Coordinates of C-alpha atoms in Angstrom, one line a residue:
X1 CA -128.5 86.5 -99.7
X2 CA -126.4 88.7 -101.9
X3 CA -127.6 89.8 -105.3
X4 CA -125.6 90.6 -108.4
X5 CA -127.6 92.5 -111.0
X6 CA -126.9 92.7 -114.7
X7 CA -124.0 95.1 -115.3
X8 CA -121.4 95.2 -118.0
X9 CA -121.9 92.4 -120.5
X10 CA -118.7 90.4 -120.8
X11 CA -118.0 88.0 -123.6
X12 CA -114.7 86.5 -122.2
X13 CA -113.8 84.6 -119.1
X14 CA -111.3 87.2 -118.2
X15 CA -109.0 87.7 -115.2
X16 CA -108.6 91.4 -116.2
X17 CA -112.0 92.7 -115.0
X18 CA -112.4 93.9 -111.4
X19 CA -114.7 91.6 -109.4
X20 CA -118.2 92.9 -109.3
X21 CA -118.9 90.9 -106.1
X22 CA -116.7 89.3 -103.4
X23 CA -118.1 86.4 -101.4
X24 CA -117.1 84.0 -98.6
X25 CA -117.1 80.3 -99.3
X26 CA -120.6 78.9 -98.5
X27 CA -122.5 82.0 -99.4
X28 CA -125.6 82.0 -101.6
X29 CA -125.9 84.6 -104.4
X30 CA -128.6 85.5 -106.9
X31 CA -127.0 86.4 -110.2
X32 CA -129.0 88.1 -113.0
X33 CA -128.0 87.5 -116.6
X34 CA -129.0 88.6 -120.1
X35 CA -129.9 86.0 -122.7
X36 CA -127.5 84.6 -125.2
X37 CA -128.9 86.9 -127.9
X38 CA -127.9 89.9 -125.9
X39 CA -131.6 90.9 -125.4
X40 CA -132.1 91.7 -129.1
X41 CA -135.0 89.3 -129.7
X42 CA -138.2 89.9 -127.8
X43 CA -140.7 89.2 -130.6
X44 CA -141.0 87.1 -133.7
X45 CA -140.2 90.1 -135.9
X46 CA -137.0 91.0 -134.1
X47 CA -133.7 90.0 -135.7
X48 CA -130.3 89.4 -134.3
X49 CA -128.1 92.4 -135.2
X50 CA -124.5 91.3 -135.1
X51 CA -123.3 94.8 -136.3
X52 CA -124.6 96.4 -133.1
X53 CA -123.8 93.4 -130.8
X54 CA -121.5 91.0 -132.6
X55 CA -121.0 88.5 -129.8
X56 CA -123.2 85.9 -128.1
X57 CA -123.6 84.5 -124.6
X58 CA -123.0 87.6 -122.4
X59 CA -121.8 86.8 -118.9
X60 CA -122.4 88.3 -115.5
X61 CA -119.4 88.5 -113.2
X62 CA -116.7 88.1 -112.2
X63 CA -117.4 86.9 -108.6
X64 CA -114.3 86.5 -106.5
X65 CA -114.4 83.9 -103.8
X66 CA -112.3 84.7 -100.7
X67 CA -109.5 82.3 -100.1
X68 CA -109.6 80.7 -103.5
X69 CA -106.1 80.0 -104.9
X70 CA -104.7 78.2 -107.9
X71 CA -105.0 74.4 -107.4
X72 CA -108.3 74.7 -105.6
X73 CA -111.8 74.1 -107.0
X74 CA -115.2 75.9 -106.7
X75 CA -118.3 73.8 -106.0
X76 CA -121.2 75.8 -107.5
X77 CA -124.6 74.4 -106.5
X78 CA -127.4 75.7 -108.7
X79 CA -130.4 76.2 -106.5
X80 CA -132.8 77.9 -108.9
X81 CA -133.0 79.4 -112.4
X82 CA -135.9 81.7 -112.8
X83 CA -137.0 83.5 -116.0
X84 CA -137.2 87.2 -115.6
X85 CA -139.5 88.3 -118.5
X86 CA -141.8 85.2 -118.8
X87 CA -140.6 84.2 -122.2
X88 CA -137.7 82.6 -124.1
X89 CA -136.5 83.0 -127.7
X90 CA -134.7 80.8 -130.3
X91 CA -133.7 81.1 -133.9
X92 CA -132.7 78.7 -136.7
X93 CA -130.9 81.0 -139.1
X94 CA -127.5 79.1 -138.9
X95 CA -127.9 75.5 -140.0
X96 CA -124.2 75.2 -140.4
X97 CA -123.1 71.5 -140.9
X98 CA -126.7 70.5 -141.7
X99 CA -126.6 72.4 -144.9
X100 CA -125.0 69.4 -146.6
X101 CA -128.3 67.6 -146.3
X102 CA -131.0 70.3 -145.7
X103 CA -129.8 73.0 -148.1
X104 CA -128.9 76.6 -147.4
X105 CA -132.4 78.2 -147.7
X106 CA -133.1 78.0 -144.0
X107 CA -135.5 80.7 -142.8
X108 CA -134.5 83.1 -140.0
X109 CA -136.8 81.2 -137.7
X110 CA -137.1 83.8 -134.9
X111 CA -139.4 82.2 -132.4
X112 CA -140.5 83.6 -129.0
X113 CA -142.2 81.3 -126.6
X114 CA -144.1 82.2 -123.4
X115 CA -143.2 80.5 -120.2
X116 CA -145.9 79.9 -117.6
X117 CA -147.0 77.2 -115.1
X118 CA -143.9 75.1 -115.7
X119 CA -144.4 74.9 -119.4
X120 CA -142.8 76.5 -122.5
X121 CA -145.5 77.2 -125.1
X122 CA -143.6 76.4 -128.3
X123 CA -146.8 76.6 -130.4
X124 CA -150.6 76.4 -129.9
X125 CA -150.4 72.6 -129.9
X126 CA -146.9 71.9 -128.5
X127 CA -145.6 72.5 -125.0
X128 CA -142.2 71.7 -123.6
X129 CA -141.5 71.2 -120.0
X130 CA -139.6 74.1 -118.4
X131 CA -136.2 72.5 -117.6
X132 CA -133.8 75.4 -117.1
X133 CA -130.0 75.1 -117.3
X134 CA -127.0 77.4 -117.8
X135 CA -125.2 77.3 -121.1
X136 CA -122.2 79.2 -119.7
X137 CA -120.5 78.9 -116.4
X138 CA -116.8 79.0 -115.7
X139 CA -113.7 80.5 -114.0
X140 CA -111.0 82.7 -115.5
X141 CA -107.8 81.0 -116.7
X142 CA -104.4 82.4 -115.8
X143 CA -103.3 82.5 -119.4
X144 CA -105.4 83.8 -122.3
X145 CA -109.0 84.9 -122.2
X146 CA -111.4 82.3 -123.7
X147 CA -114.5 83.7 -125.3
X148 CA -118.1 82.6 -124.6
X149 CA -118.1 80.5 -127.8
X150 CA -116.0 77.4 -126.8
X151 CA -115.8 75.3 -123.7
X152 CA -112.6 74.2 -122.1
X153 CA -110.9 73.2 -118.8
X154 CA -112.2 76.4 -117.2
X155 CA -115.8 75.4 -118.0
X156 CA -117.2 78.0 -120.4
X157 CA -119.9 77.5 -123.0
X158 CA -120.5 73.9 -122.1
X159 CA -124.2 73.8 -123.0
X160 CA -124.7 70.6 -121.0
X161 CA -128.3 70.1 -119.8
X162 CA -126.9 68.9 -116.4
X163 CA -125.9 72.4 -115.4
X164 CA -129.3 72.7 -113.9
X165 CA -131.0 73.3 -110.5
X166 CA -130.2 70.6 -108.0
X167 CA -126.7 69.9 -109.4
X168 CA -123.3 71.0 -108.4
X169 CA -120.7 72.1 -110.9
X170 CA -117.1 71.7 -109.9
X171 CA -114.7 74.2 -111.6
X172 CA -110.9 74.6 -111.4
X173 CA -109.4 77.7 -109.9
X174 CA -106.5 79.2 -111.8
X175 CA -106.1 82.6 -110.3
X176 CA -106.7 84.1 -106.8
X177 CA -110.4 84.5 -106.2
X178 CA -111.3 82.1 -109.0
X179 CA -113.4 84.8 -110.9
X180 CA -116.6 83.0 -111.5
X181 CA -118.8 84.0 -114.4
X182 CA -122.2 82.7 -115.6
X183 CA -124.9 83.4 -118.2
X184 CA -126.6 81.9 -121.3
X185 CA -129.6 80.5 -119.4
X186 CA -131.9 78.2 -121.3
X187 CA -135.5 77.4 -120.5
X188 CA -134.9 74.1 -122.2
X189 CA -132.4 72.5 -124.6
X190 CA -132.2 69.3 -126.5
X191 CA -129.0 67.2 -126.6
X192 CA -126.6 68.7 -129.1
X193 CA -128.2 72.1 -129.2
X194 CA -128.8 71.5 -132.9
X195 CA -129.4 75.0 -134.2
X196 CA -126.7 76.4 -131.8
X197 CA -129.5 78.2 -130.0
X198 CA -131.4 76.9 -127.1
X199 CA -134.6 78.4 -125.7
X200 CA -132.7 81.5 -124.6
X201 CA -133.9 83.7 -121.7
X202 CA -132.7 86.4 -119.3
X203 CA -132.7 84.8 -115.9
X204 CA -132.0 85.1 -112.2
X205 CA -129.9 82.2 -111.0
X206 CA -129.4 81.4 -107.4
X207 CA -126.2 79.6 -106.6
X208 CA -124.3 78.5 -103.5
X209 CA -120.5 78.6 -103.9
X210 CA -118.2 76.5 -101.8
X211 CA -114.4 76.3 -101.9
X212 CA -112.5 72.9 -102.1
X213 CA -108.9 73.6 -101.0
X214 CA -106.3 71.6 -102.9
X215 CA -108.9 70.0 -105.2
X216 CA -107.0 70.2 -108.4
X217 CA -109.1 69.5 -111.5
X218 CA -108.1 69.2 -115.1
X219 CA -111.7 69.6 -116.5
X220 CA -115.1 70.5 -114.9
X221 CA -117.2 67.9 -113.1
X222 CA -120.9 67.8 -112.3
X223 CA -122.6 65.9 -109.5
X224 CA -126.4 65.4 -109.4
X225 CA -128.3 63.6 -106.6
X226 CA -128.0 60.4 -108.6
X227 CA -125.0 60.7 -110.9
X228 CA -121.4 61.9 -111.2
X229 CA -120.1 63.1 -114.5
X230 CA -117.0 64.6 -116.2
X231 CA -117.0 67.2 -118.9
X232 CA -114.6 67.4 -121.9
X233 CA -114.9 69.5 -125.0
X234 CA -113.2 69.4 -128.4
X235 CA -113.3 67.9 -131.8
X236 CA -113.4 65.1 -132.9
X237 CA -116.0 64.3 -130.4
X238 CA -114.8 60.7 -130.2
X239 CA -111.7 61.9 -128.5
X240 CA -113.8 64.0 -126.0
X241 CA -115.9 61.0 -125.2
X242 CA -112.8 58.9 -124.6
X243 CA -111.1 61.5 -122.4
X244 CA -114.3 62.2 -120.4
X245 CA -114.6 58.5 -119.6
X246 CA -111.0 58.2 -118.7
X247 CA -111.4 61.1 -116.3
X248 CA -114.5 59.5 -114.9
X249 CA -112.6 56.2 -114.3
X250 CA -109.8 58.2 -112.5
X251 CA -112.4 60.0 -110.4
X252 CA -113.9 56.6 -109.4
X253 CA -110.4 55.4 -108.5
X254 CA -109.2 58.5 -106.4
X255 CA -112.5 59.1 -104.5
X256 CA -114.6 56.0 -104.6
X257 CA -112.1 53.2 -104.1
X258 CA -112.2 51.7 -107.6
X259 CA -109.3 50.4 -109.6
X260 CA -109.2 52.4 -112.8
X261 CA -109.3 49.3 -115.0
X262 CA -112.2 47.8 -113.1
X263 CA -114.0 51.1 -113.5
X264 CA -113.2 51.1 -117.2
X265 CA -114.8 47.7 -117.5
X266 CA -117.9 48.7 -115.6
X267 CA -118.4 52.0 -117.5
X268 CA -118.3 50.0 -120.7
X269 CA -121.7 48.5 -119.7
X270 CA -123.4 51.2 -117.6
X271 CA -121.8 54.5 -118.5
X272 CA -123.9 57.1 -120.3
X273 CA -123.1 60.3 -122.2
X274 CA -124.8 63.7 -122.5
X275 CA -124.0 65.9 -125.5
X276 CA -123.6 69.7 -125.4
X277 CA -123.4 71.8 -128.5
X278 CA -122.3 69.3 -131.2
X279 CA -120.4 71.9 -133.1
X280 CA -117.6 72.1 -130.5
X281 CA -117.8 68.5 -129.3
X282 CA -118.8 68.9 -125.6
X283 CA -119.7 65.8 -123.8
X284 CA -120.4 64.6 -120.3
X285 CA -119.5 61.0 -119.4
X286 CA -121.6 59.8 -116.4
X287 CA -122.4 57.0 -114.1
X288 CA -125.2 56.3 -111.7
X289 CA -124.1 56.6 -108.1
X290 CA -125.6 53.3 -107.2
X291 CA -122.7 51.6 -109.0
X292 CA -120.1 53.4 -107.0
X293 CA -120.6 51.2 -103.9
X294 CA -119.9 48.0 -105.9
X295 CA -116.4 47.0 -107.1

């Protein structure tokens, strides 16, 4: 298995960087990443210093996949996400839209939590199950260089809890090699990522990357052992939900034998959504695989 250690911290999904690793389709790679706070918070007294490090969500990459060409897709199966320092950190200094109701006197709220034995020790009396996921994963577009703040058709800062071990993330390829980046690992995160900060941690993520020739995608997809889902990001979120469900209906039509309108009817009753960071309107529309054999 190849290993990609932390190197330069990138804050864009850029095609302009030289690949740090080249792999063949089907290879498994362990990728090390820094936390979304750029390693600045390791204790409750630390503070995020945006003068020294103004950006968030540093990435490791890019990884070039041999044979990947525009119009293909990468199938990235997340095998494991392992914390590297045994702790995670969060902060509540930026209440943003909530200020209308909560006020503007929010404390900094730096909060470091140990991770051990499958639990996150949020306080002496509250533990949270260790349920790791990647906030950022994506490929490099052929035009422009999106930062690690938004999500888009390339993937990006999706902050969807389903980018987790056991699931496969499908990403469009826009340039030769694909140029895969990842980072922003979370030990856990609630739907919506309310404070815009999950339980952030440096991590080692083990992935297996396959290449799907001619699998042209307009937005990312995720497949779990029990569900398929489509991801769309943008505000207003109502539009993202509608588009994600439309793409899910078309996926059911093109690959599972459904008529799109029949799928639309079914999804009205059994479809579910998962919400990433609410501030950028990222959603997953999903359906349980057991329904795909119906019609």
